[in-house]
Amino acid sequence: MATTVRRAVLTLPAAPLGPENPLPVLRAPADAHALDERSREGLPRDMARQIGYEPLRSLLPVRLLDGYQRRRQDREFEAVVIENAHLRVTVLPGLGGRVHSLVHVPTGHELLYRNPVFQPANFALNGAWFSGGIEWNVGATGHTTLSCAPLHAALVPAPDGGVMVRLWEWERLRDLPFQVDLWLPEDSEFLYVAVRVRNPHERSAPVYWWSNIAVPEAPGTRVLAPADEAWHFGYERALRRIPVPQWEGEDRTYPLRSTYPADFFYEVPAGARPWIASLDAEGCGLVQTSTARLRGRKLFVWGAGEGGRRWQEWLTEPGTGGYAEIQAGLARTQLEHVRLEAGAEFSWLEAYGPLAANPASVHGPDWAAARSATETALAAALPRERVEEAYEAWRGSADTEPGERLAAGSGWGALEVLCGGHKLPGTPFPESGLGEAQAPWLELWRTGVFPAPRRVTPPGPSLVAPHWRDMLETAPADPLTEYHLGVAQWHAGDVAQAVRSWERGLALAPSRWPLLRCLAVADAMAGDPARAAQRFAEAFEDLTEESRGGEPWTAAESALGREAMTALLAAGRLPAARAVWDRLRPALREEGRFRLLAARLLAAEGHVGAARRVFEEGFELPDLREGDEILSEVWARVTDRPLPPSYNFRMRPLT
């Protein structure tokens, strides 16, 4: 059977993504993967250096996607299917290029964990993320901001004379283009995936990449990798070296033998073949291997505890089998970023396919024998030399211009290529890809003036790279320009100048709330919660007076209302917090995030019974953050009863 590539439509029960949050993300994301400083002592020197290299100060210029809910109805997703006699691969270009399914055709066996629903949850750096399949995490520590975003996709001649699918986009956190090429040679039992990240700038850049593979978590499944040690990272934020497979009396290579969610970053010896496999009780499952550039390997487990099981249910639907994640990355751990020099690139090849090994050896008590049996089976199924040869062959196709277009990504890459004059063979970002979001920035580049909006609306997204900041500094200083300039200065770390820009804009602004909100965040970051709370209150009042109908305004009220109530509660300004609640649109008050704020407000006002009834009546918090313990914290303030299972998302032991 010759390899075929075809378009398809995948229908899933899906929750809508909702609108972007229009408020610029001035704070660094609440990072469940931040490392306690005490854990840095004694780390290998290169690991410690890369952990400290260019952590995110904010999410700029990316916006949050936090408007999703949990009501699902059938939705069609554009898909691309790559198939030969051995594998059928389903790719979703509109959702970060996720490989949704990898089926072994002769047996009909699904090699991945395939989520039967599309349910966004707050796991990506910018919010919306969904579980299952293989995702391509690029940018910074965490799930990529492109998790639920469209990528460009097209057909390209494959190295073996067939056809491959190219995905590409401009990653905006680090301002870097990347590509992912997927192809199935005609007689291959392995999907080849070639990746390239390029730095077209005259400055070095931090790079992060982890390929994240969801695999079924059936009892008896074991994860194997070529390592005798691992770095354990739990939600206590400590990183420590542990033995593999036994630790604290349990074999941690079996995902269900941990109680709480945890990461195990395997210490793969230098020169060893990099691979990771998830094999069931019969010794069958999925293996991933790569060229040496992709050195890291990881197992993530949800664990068998109540909180981890609740998260699994939350990300899909009751009755669905659980999953673990096996991963491969550029560094030892996901806490690190790797330097990419100016004008340079990183590239590598990955391979994914079925593997069958002797189950008695795979599940035997001798870890060395289990690893050896798996590696022997991998060598027979896909020799290391063949992976190297495929990578070298692909390098000759990496710059080939795409042919038939399958999907379109964003217009941000087109803007950067046009304005920066970058030459990126193989990944075109044509001017025809520019859209409404890029229009004012294109006019700034062409005329030196940032245009006034044609209608009253919340400000559009800000750009913050040095060349955009320079253009804003020389543009006429109207309030909207000062707003965007302040955001760019804030991103650059020039907090004082950002505040001055926002204050200058505020003096003449017909729409004051965007500037007041930025100044409120600056006050909070400067350690002045009282002043921050006052400015949040003023910003929300101004917004509600100006607000019109329509999705952008509702999104702005929701986002700023949450920030204002949270700040006012923290400052003890209860009447002002109640005033924000009273100004909310009735529909917003019924959302889970505001039901929780209502419970907090009632408890602070002394109405503990009423606050408890909010929980007892039931609500869901669609954007509950990974590792966030707010539900258990508020519950503990209103009652001493055990936390109901529906609210138990704890990812670490009680302390």
PDB file of C-alpha atoms in Angstrom, residues 376-572:
ATOM      1  CA  THR A 376      16.929  -4.999  21.517  1.00  0.00           C
ATOM      2  CA  ALA A 377      13.353  -4.981  20.209  1.00  0.00           C
ATOM      3  CA  LEU A 378      13.767  -1.352  19.122  1.00  0.00           C
ATOM      4  CA  ALA A 379      17.036  -2.113  17.342  1.00  0.00           C
ATOM      5  CA  ALA A 380      15.317  -4.900  15.402  1.00  0.00           C
ATOM      6  CA  ALA A 381      12.287  -2.778  14.524  1.00  0.00           C
ATOM      7  CA  LEU A 382      14.193   0.445  13.742  1.00  0.00           C
ATOM      8  CA  PRO A 383      18.004   0.390  13.799  1.00  0.00           C
ATOM      9  CA  ARG A 384      19.648   3.551  15.051  1.00  0.00           C
ATOM     10  CA  GLU A 385      21.462   3.928  11.752  1.00  0.00           C
ATOM     11  CA  ARG A 386      18.177   4.134   9.878  1.00  0.00           C
ATOM     12  CA  VAL A 387      17.076   7.086  12.015  1.00  0.00           C
ATOM     13  CA  GLU A 388      20.357   8.869  11.309  1.00  0.00           C
ATOM     14  CA  GLU A 389      20.018   8.158   7.584  1.00  0.00           C
ATOM     15  CA  ALA A 390      16.445   9.468   7.541  1.00  0.00           C
ATOM     16  CA  TYR A 391      17.572  12.640   9.288  1.00  0.00           C
ATOM     17  CA  GLU A 392      20.379  13.239   6.788  1.00  0.00           C
ATOM     18  CA  ALA A 393      17.990  12.605   3.898  1.00  0.00           C
ATOM     19  CA  TRP A 394      15.454  15.040   5.385  1.00  0.00           C
ATOM     20  CA  ARG A 395      18.037  17.795   5.683  1.00  0.00           C
ATOM     21  CA  GLY A 396      18.063  17.956   1.897  1.00  0.00           C
ATOM     22  CA  SER A 397      14.285  18.546   1.928  1.00  0.00           C
ATOM     23  CA  ALA A 398      14.060  20.964   4.856  1.00  0.00           C
ATOM     24  CA  ASP A 399      14.191  24.057   2.616  1.00  0.00           C
ATOM     25  CA  THR A 400      11.881  22.699  -0.097  1.00  0.00           C
ATOM     26  CA  GLU A 401       9.063  25.134  -0.719  1.00  0.00           C
ATOM     27  CA  PRO A 402       5.606  23.812   0.244  1.00  0.00           C
ATOM     28  CA  GLY A 403       3.117  22.822  -2.426  1.00  0.00           C
ATOM     29  CA  GLU A 404      -0.606  22.333  -1.858  1.00  0.00           C
ATOM     30  CA  ARG A 405      -1.761  24.289   1.198  1.00  0.00           C
ATOM     31  CA  LEU A 406      -3.771  22.376   3.770  1.00  0.00           C
ATOM     32  CA  ALA A 407      -4.329  25.009   6.484  1.00  0.00           C
ATOM     33  CA  ALA A 408      -3.427  28.597   7.383  1.00  0.00           C
ATOM     34  CA  GLY A 409      -1.913  29.802  10.651  1.00  0.00           C
ATOM     35  CA  SER A 410      -1.746  33.328  12.025  1.00  0.00           C
ATOM     36  CA  GLY A 411      -0.547  36.478  10.269  1.00  0.00           C
ATOM     37  CA  TRP A 412       2.122  37.327  12.848  1.00  0.00           C
ATOM     38  CA  GLY A 413       4.893  35.512  11.001  1.00  0.00           C
ATOM     39  CA  ALA A 414       4.005  37.375   7.795  1.00  0.00           C
ATOM     40  CA  LEU A 415       4.323  40.676   9.663  1.00  0.00           C
ATOM     41  CA  GLU A 416       7.719  39.787  11.153  1.00  0.00           C
ATOM     42  CA  VAL A 417       9.115  38.487   7.858  1.00  0.00           C
ATOM     43  CA  LEU A 418       7.903  41.541   5.947  1.00  0.00           C
ATOM     44  CA  CYS A 419       9.200  44.065   8.467  1.00  0.00           C
ATOM     45  CA  GLY A 420      12.393  42.192   9.336  1.00  0.00           C
ATOM     46  CA  GLY A 421      13.330  41.109   5.825  1.00  0.00           C
ATOM     47  CA  HIS A 422      13.945  37.531   7.010  1.00  0.00           C
ATOM     48  CA  LYS A 423      14.697  34.767   4.501  1.00  0.00           C
ATOM     49  CA  LEU A 424      13.175  31.480   5.647  1.00  0.00           C
ATOM     50  CA  PRO A 425      13.240  28.940   2.809  1.00  0.00           C
ATOM     51  CA  GLY A 426      10.769  26.133   3.323  1.00  0.00           C
ATOM     52  CA  THR A 427       8.459  28.068   5.653  1.00  0.00           C
ATOM     53  CA  PRO A 428       6.882  30.947   3.721  1.00  0.00           C
ATOM     54  CA  PHE A 429       4.978  33.669   5.553  1.00  0.00           C
ATOM     55  CA  PRO A 430       3.515  35.594   2.594  1.00  0.00           C
ATOM     56  CA  GLU A 431       2.105  39.103   2.897  1.00  0.00           C
ATOM     57  CA  SER A 432      -1.273  37.706   1.864  1.00  0.00           C
ATOM     58  CA  GLY A 433      -1.441  36.100   5.313  1.00  0.00           C
ATOM     59  CA  LEU A 434      -1.722  39.450   7.084  1.00  0.00           C
ATOM     60  CA  GLY A 435      -5.063  40.007   8.832  1.00  0.00           C
ATOM     61  CA  GLU A 436      -7.004  42.525  10.884  1.00  0.00           C
ATOM     62  CA  ALA A 437      -4.891  42.028  14.021  1.00  0.00           C
ATOM     63  CA  GLN A 438      -1.699  42.931  12.138  1.00  0.00           C
ATOM     64  CA  ALA A 439      -3.159  45.938  10.259  1.00  0.00           C
ATOM     65  CA  PRO A 440      -2.341  48.724  12.778  1.00  0.00           C
ATOM     66  CA  TRP A 441       1.204  47.434  13.208  1.00  0.00           C
ATOM     67  CA  LEU A 442       1.720  47.286   9.476  1.00  0.00           C
ATOM     68  CA  GLU A 443       0.601  50.915   9.269  1.00  0.00           C
ATOM     69  CA  LEU A 444       3.005  51.859  12.067  1.00  0.00           C
ATOM     70  CA  TRP A 445       5.855  50.233  10.129  1.00  0.00           C
ATOM     71  CA  ARG A 446       4.895  51.932   6.887  1.00  0.00           C
ATOM     72  CA  THR A 447       3.978  55.416   8.160  1.00  0.00           C
ATOM     73  CA  GLY A 448       5.506  55.793  11.612  1.00  0.00           C
ATOM     74  CA  VAL A 449       2.065  56.444  13.105  1.00  0.00           C
ATOM     75  CA  PHE A 450      -0.019  54.007  15.139  1.00  0.00           C
ATOM     76  CA  PRO A 451      -3.561  54.446  13.801  1.00  0.00           C
ATOM     77  CA  ALA A 452      -6.620  55.247  15.885  1.00  0.00           C
ATOM     78  CA  PRO A 453      -9.243  52.481  15.856  1.00  0.00           C
ATOM     79  CA  ARG A 454     -12.221  52.912  13.547  1.00  0.00           C
ATOM     80  CA  ARG A 455     -14.655  52.100  16.360  1.00  0.00           C
ATOM     81  CA  VAL A 456     -14.671  52.136  20.145  1.00  0.00           C
ATOM     82  CA  THR A 457     -13.350  48.763  21.238  1.00  0.00           C
ATOM     83  CA  PRO A 458     -10.896  47.299  23.768  1.00  0.00           C
ATOM     84  CA  PRO A 459      -7.302  47.809  22.596  1.00  0.00           C
ATOM     85  CA  GLY A 460      -5.898  45.192  20.256  1.00  0.00           C
ATOM     86  CA  PRO A 461      -2.812  43.092  21.035  1.00  0.00           C
ATOM     87  CA  SER A 462       0.500  44.796  21.761  1.00  0.00           C
ATOM     88  CA  LEU A 463       3.820  43.936  20.121  1.00  0.00           C
ATOM     89  CA  VAL A 464       6.899  44.146  22.307  1.00  0.00           C
ATOM     90  CA  ALA A 465      10.018  43.115  20.363  1.00  0.00           C
ATOM     91  CA  PRO A 466      12.815  45.724  20.340  1.00  0.00           C
ATOM     92  CA  HIS A 467      12.113  46.911  16.791  1.00  0.00           C
ATOM     93  CA  TRP A 468       8.431  47.511  17.593  1.00  0.00           C
ATOM     94  CA  ARG A 469       9.342  49.323  20.790  1.00  0.00           C
ATOM     95  CA  ASP A 470      11.673  51.590  18.807  1.00  0.00           C
ATOM     96  CA  MET A 471       8.892  52.427  16.345  1.00  0.00           C
ATOM     97  CA  LEU A 472       6.445  53.218  19.155  1.00  0.00           C
ATOM     98  CA  GLU A 473       8.986  55.504  20.834  1.00  0.00           C
ATOM     99  CA  THR A 474       9.236  57.678  17.716  1.00  0.00           C
ATOM    100  CA  ALA A 475       5.518  57.628  16.857  1.00  0.00           C
ATOM    101  CA  PRO A 476       3.217  60.554  17.811  1.00  0.00           C
ATOM    102  CA  ALA A 477       2.434  60.210  21.500  1.00  0.00           C
ATOM    103  CA  ASP A 478      -1.341  59.797  21.565  1.00  0.00           C
ATOM    104  CA  PRO A 479      -2.927  57.796  24.449  1.00  0.00           C
ATOM    105  CA  LEU A 480      -3.246  54.510  22.504  1.00  0.00           C
ATOM    106  CA  THR A 481       0.385  54.696  21.378  1.00  0.00           C
ATOM    107  CA  GLU A 482       1.469  55.425  24.959  1.00  0.00           C
ATOM    108  CA  TYR A 483      -0.513  52.389  26.114  1.00  0.00           C
ATOM    109  CA  HIS A 484       1.236  50.048  23.654  1.00  0.00           C
ATOM    110  CA  LEU A 485       4.614  51.692  24.293  1.00  0.00           C
ATOM    111  CA  GLY A 486       4.229  51.130  28.030  1.00  0.00           C
ATOM    112  CA  VAL A 487       3.459  47.456  27.440  1.00  0.00           C
ATOM    113  CA  ALA A 488       6.600  47.107  25.294  1.00  0.00           C
ATOM    114  CA  GLN A 489       8.731  48.919  27.880  1.00  0.00           C
ATOM    115  CA  TRP A 490       7.327  46.717  30.624  1.00  0.00           C
ATOM    116  CA  HIS A 491       8.278  43.620  28.629  1.00  0.00           C
ATOM    117  CA  ALA A 492      11.815  44.976  28.278  1.00  0.00           C
ATOM    118  CA  GLY A 493      12.077  45.320  32.062  1.00  0.00           C
ATOM    119  CA  ASP A 494      11.922  49.135  32.071  1.00  0.00           C
ATOM    120  CA  VAL A 495       9.139  49.344  34.637  1.00  0.00           C
ATOM    121  CA  ALA A 496       9.612  53.001  35.556  1.00  0.00           C
ATOM    122  CA  GLN A 497       9.442  54.129  31.947  1.00  0.00           C
ATOM    123  CA  ALA A 498       6.393  51.949  31.316  1.00  0.00           C
ATOM    124  CA  VAL A 499       4.587  53.599  34.238  1.00  0.00           C
ATOM    125  CA  ARG A 500       5.508  57.041  32.900  1.00  0.00           C
ATOM    126  CA  SER A 501       4.147  56.152  29.464  1.00  0.00           C
ATOM    127  CA  TRP A 502       0.861  54.902  30.935  1.00  0.00           C
ATOM    128  CA  GLU A 503       0.540  57.981  33.138  1.00  0.00           C
ATOM    129  CA  ARG A 504       1.139  60.287  30.156  1.00  0.00           C
ATOM    130  CA  GLY A 505      -1.505  58.424  28.170  1.00  0.00           C
ATOM    131  CA  LEU A 506      -3.957  58.552  31.066  1.00  0.00           C
ATOM    132  CA  ALA A 507      -3.925  62.342  31.172  1.00  0.00           C
ATOM    133  CA  LEU A 508      -5.570  62.626  27.729  1.00  0.00           C
ATOM    134  CA  ALA A 509      -7.199  59.225  27.230  1.00  0.00           C
ATOM    135  CA  PRO A 510     -10.900  59.139  26.343  1.00  0.00           C
ATOM    136  CA  SER A 511     -10.827  55.462  27.413  1.00  0.00           C
ATOM    137  CA  ARG A 512      -9.064  55.318  30.775  1.00  0.00           C
ATOM    138  CA  TRP A 513      -9.602  51.745  31.920  1.00  0.00           C
ATOM    139  CA  PRO A 514      -6.843  50.025  29.871  1.00  0.00           C
ATOM    140  CA  LEU A 515      -4.215  52.407  31.267  1.00  0.00           C
ATOM    141  CA  LEU A 516      -5.591  52.303  34.817  1.00  0.00           C
ATOM    142  CA  ARG A 517      -5.511  48.535  34.735  1.00  0.00           C
ATOM    143  CA  CYS A 518      -1.853  48.492  33.624  1.00  0.00           C
ATOM    144  CA  LEU A 519      -0.973  50.947  36.395  1.00  0.00           C
ATOM    145  CA  ALA A 520      -2.847  48.768  38.901  1.00  0.00           C
ATOM    146  CA  VAL A 521      -0.737  45.756  37.937  1.00  0.00           C
ATOM    147  CA  ALA A 522       2.406  47.893  38.287  1.00  0.00           C
ATOM    148  CA  ASP A 523       1.279  48.979  41.780  1.00  0.00           C
ATOM    149  CA  ALA A 524       0.663  45.364  42.781  1.00  0.00           C
ATOM    150  CA  MET A 525       4.074  44.290  41.483  1.00  0.00           C
ATOM    151  CA  ALA A 526       5.674  47.197  43.361  1.00  0.00           C
ATOM    152  CA  GLY A 527       4.182  45.989  46.653  1.00  0.00           C
ATOM    153  CA  ASP A 528       1.394  48.553  47.026  1.00  0.00           C
ATOM    154  CA  PRO A 529      -1.786  46.435  47.201  1.00  0.00           C
ATOM    155  CA  ALA A 530      -3.962  49.275  48.502  1.00  0.00           C
ATOM    156  CA  ARG A 531      -3.184  51.552  45.579  1.00  0.00           C
ATOM    157  CA  ALA A 532      -3.476  48.631  43.159  1.00  0.00           C
ATOM    158  CA  ALA A 533      -6.926  47.782  44.510  1.00  0.00           C
ATOM    159  CA  GLN A 534      -8.086  51.385  44.140  1.00  0.00           C
ATOM    160  CA  ARG A 535      -6.909  51.556  40.536  1.00  0.00           C
ATOM    161  CA  PHE A 536      -8.487  48.203  39.699  1.00  0.00           C
ATOM    162  CA  ALA A 537     -11.785  49.503  41.094  1.00  0.00           C
ATOM    163  CA  GLU A 538     -11.524  52.728  39.079  1.00  0.00           C
ATOM    164  CA  ALA A 539     -10.612  50.798  35.935  1.00  0.00           C
ATOM    165  CA  PHE A 540     -13.602  48.475  36.271  1.00  0.00           C
ATOM    166  CA  GLU A 541     -15.991  51.366  36.897  1.00  0.00           C
ATOM    167  CA  ASP A 542     -14.670  53.171  33.817  1.00  0.00           C
ATOM    168  CA  LEU A 543     -14.969  50.005  31.729  1.00  0.00           C
ATOM    169  CA  THR A 544     -18.597  49.387  32.672  1.00  0.00           C
ATOM    170  CA  GLU A 545     -19.500  52.979  31.827  1.00  0.00           C
ATOM    171  CA  GLU A 546     -17.903  52.669  28.394  1.00  0.00           C
ATOM    172  CA  SER A 547     -18.782  49.052  27.641  1.00  0.00           C
ATOM    173  CA  ARG A 548     -20.956  48.156  24.665  1.00  0.00           C
ATOM    174  CA  GLY A 549     -22.545  44.894  23.666  1.00  0.00           C
ATOM    175  CA  GLY A 550     -20.617  42.114  22.011  1.00  0.00           C
ATOM    176  CA  GLU A 551     -18.037  39.474  22.822  1.00  0.00           C
ATOM    177  CA  PRO A 552     -14.909  41.693  23.195  1.00  0.00           C
ATOM    178  CA  TRP A 553     -16.596  43.885  25.805  1.00  0.00           C
ATOM    179  CA  THR A 554     -18.002  40.928  27.736  1.00  0.00           C
ATOM    180  CA  ALA A 555     -14.532  39.350  27.733  1.00  0.00           C
ATOM    181  CA  ALA A 556     -13.012  42.588  29.037  1.00  0.00           C
ATOM    182  CA  GLU A 557     -15.605  42.878  31.826  1.00  0.00           C
ATOM    183  CA  SER A 558     -15.072  39.264  32.825  1.00  0.00           C
ATOM    184  CA  ALA A 559     -11.273  39.552  32.919  1.00  0.00           C
ATOM    185  CA  LEU A 560     -11.088  42.924  34.663  1.00  0.00           C
ATOM    186  CA  GLY A 561     -13.939  42.040  37.024  1.00  0.00           C
ATOM    187  CA  ARG A 562     -12.027  38.983  38.234  1.00  0.00           C
ATOM    188  CA  GLU A 563      -8.824  40.966  38.711  1.00  0.00           C
ATOM    189  CA  ALA A 564     -10.603  43.810  40.501  1.00  0.00           C
ATOM    190  CA  MET A 565     -12.532  41.598  42.919  1.00  0.00           C
ATOM    191  CA  THR A 566      -9.428  39.535  43.695  1.00  0.00           C
ATOM    192  CA  ALA A 567      -7.351  42.657  44.417  1.00  0.00           C
ATOM    193  CA  LEU A 568     -10.072  44.294  46.505  1.00  0.00           C
ATOM    194  CA  LEU A 569     -10.625  41.146  48.562  1.00  0.00           C
ATOM    195  CA  ALA A 570      -6.874  40.871  49.182  1.00  0.00           C
ATOM    196  CA  ALA A 571      -6.807  44.515  50.326  1.00  0.00           C
ATOM    197  CA  GLY A 572      -9.830  44.049  52.611  1.00  0.00           C
TER     198      GLY A 572
END
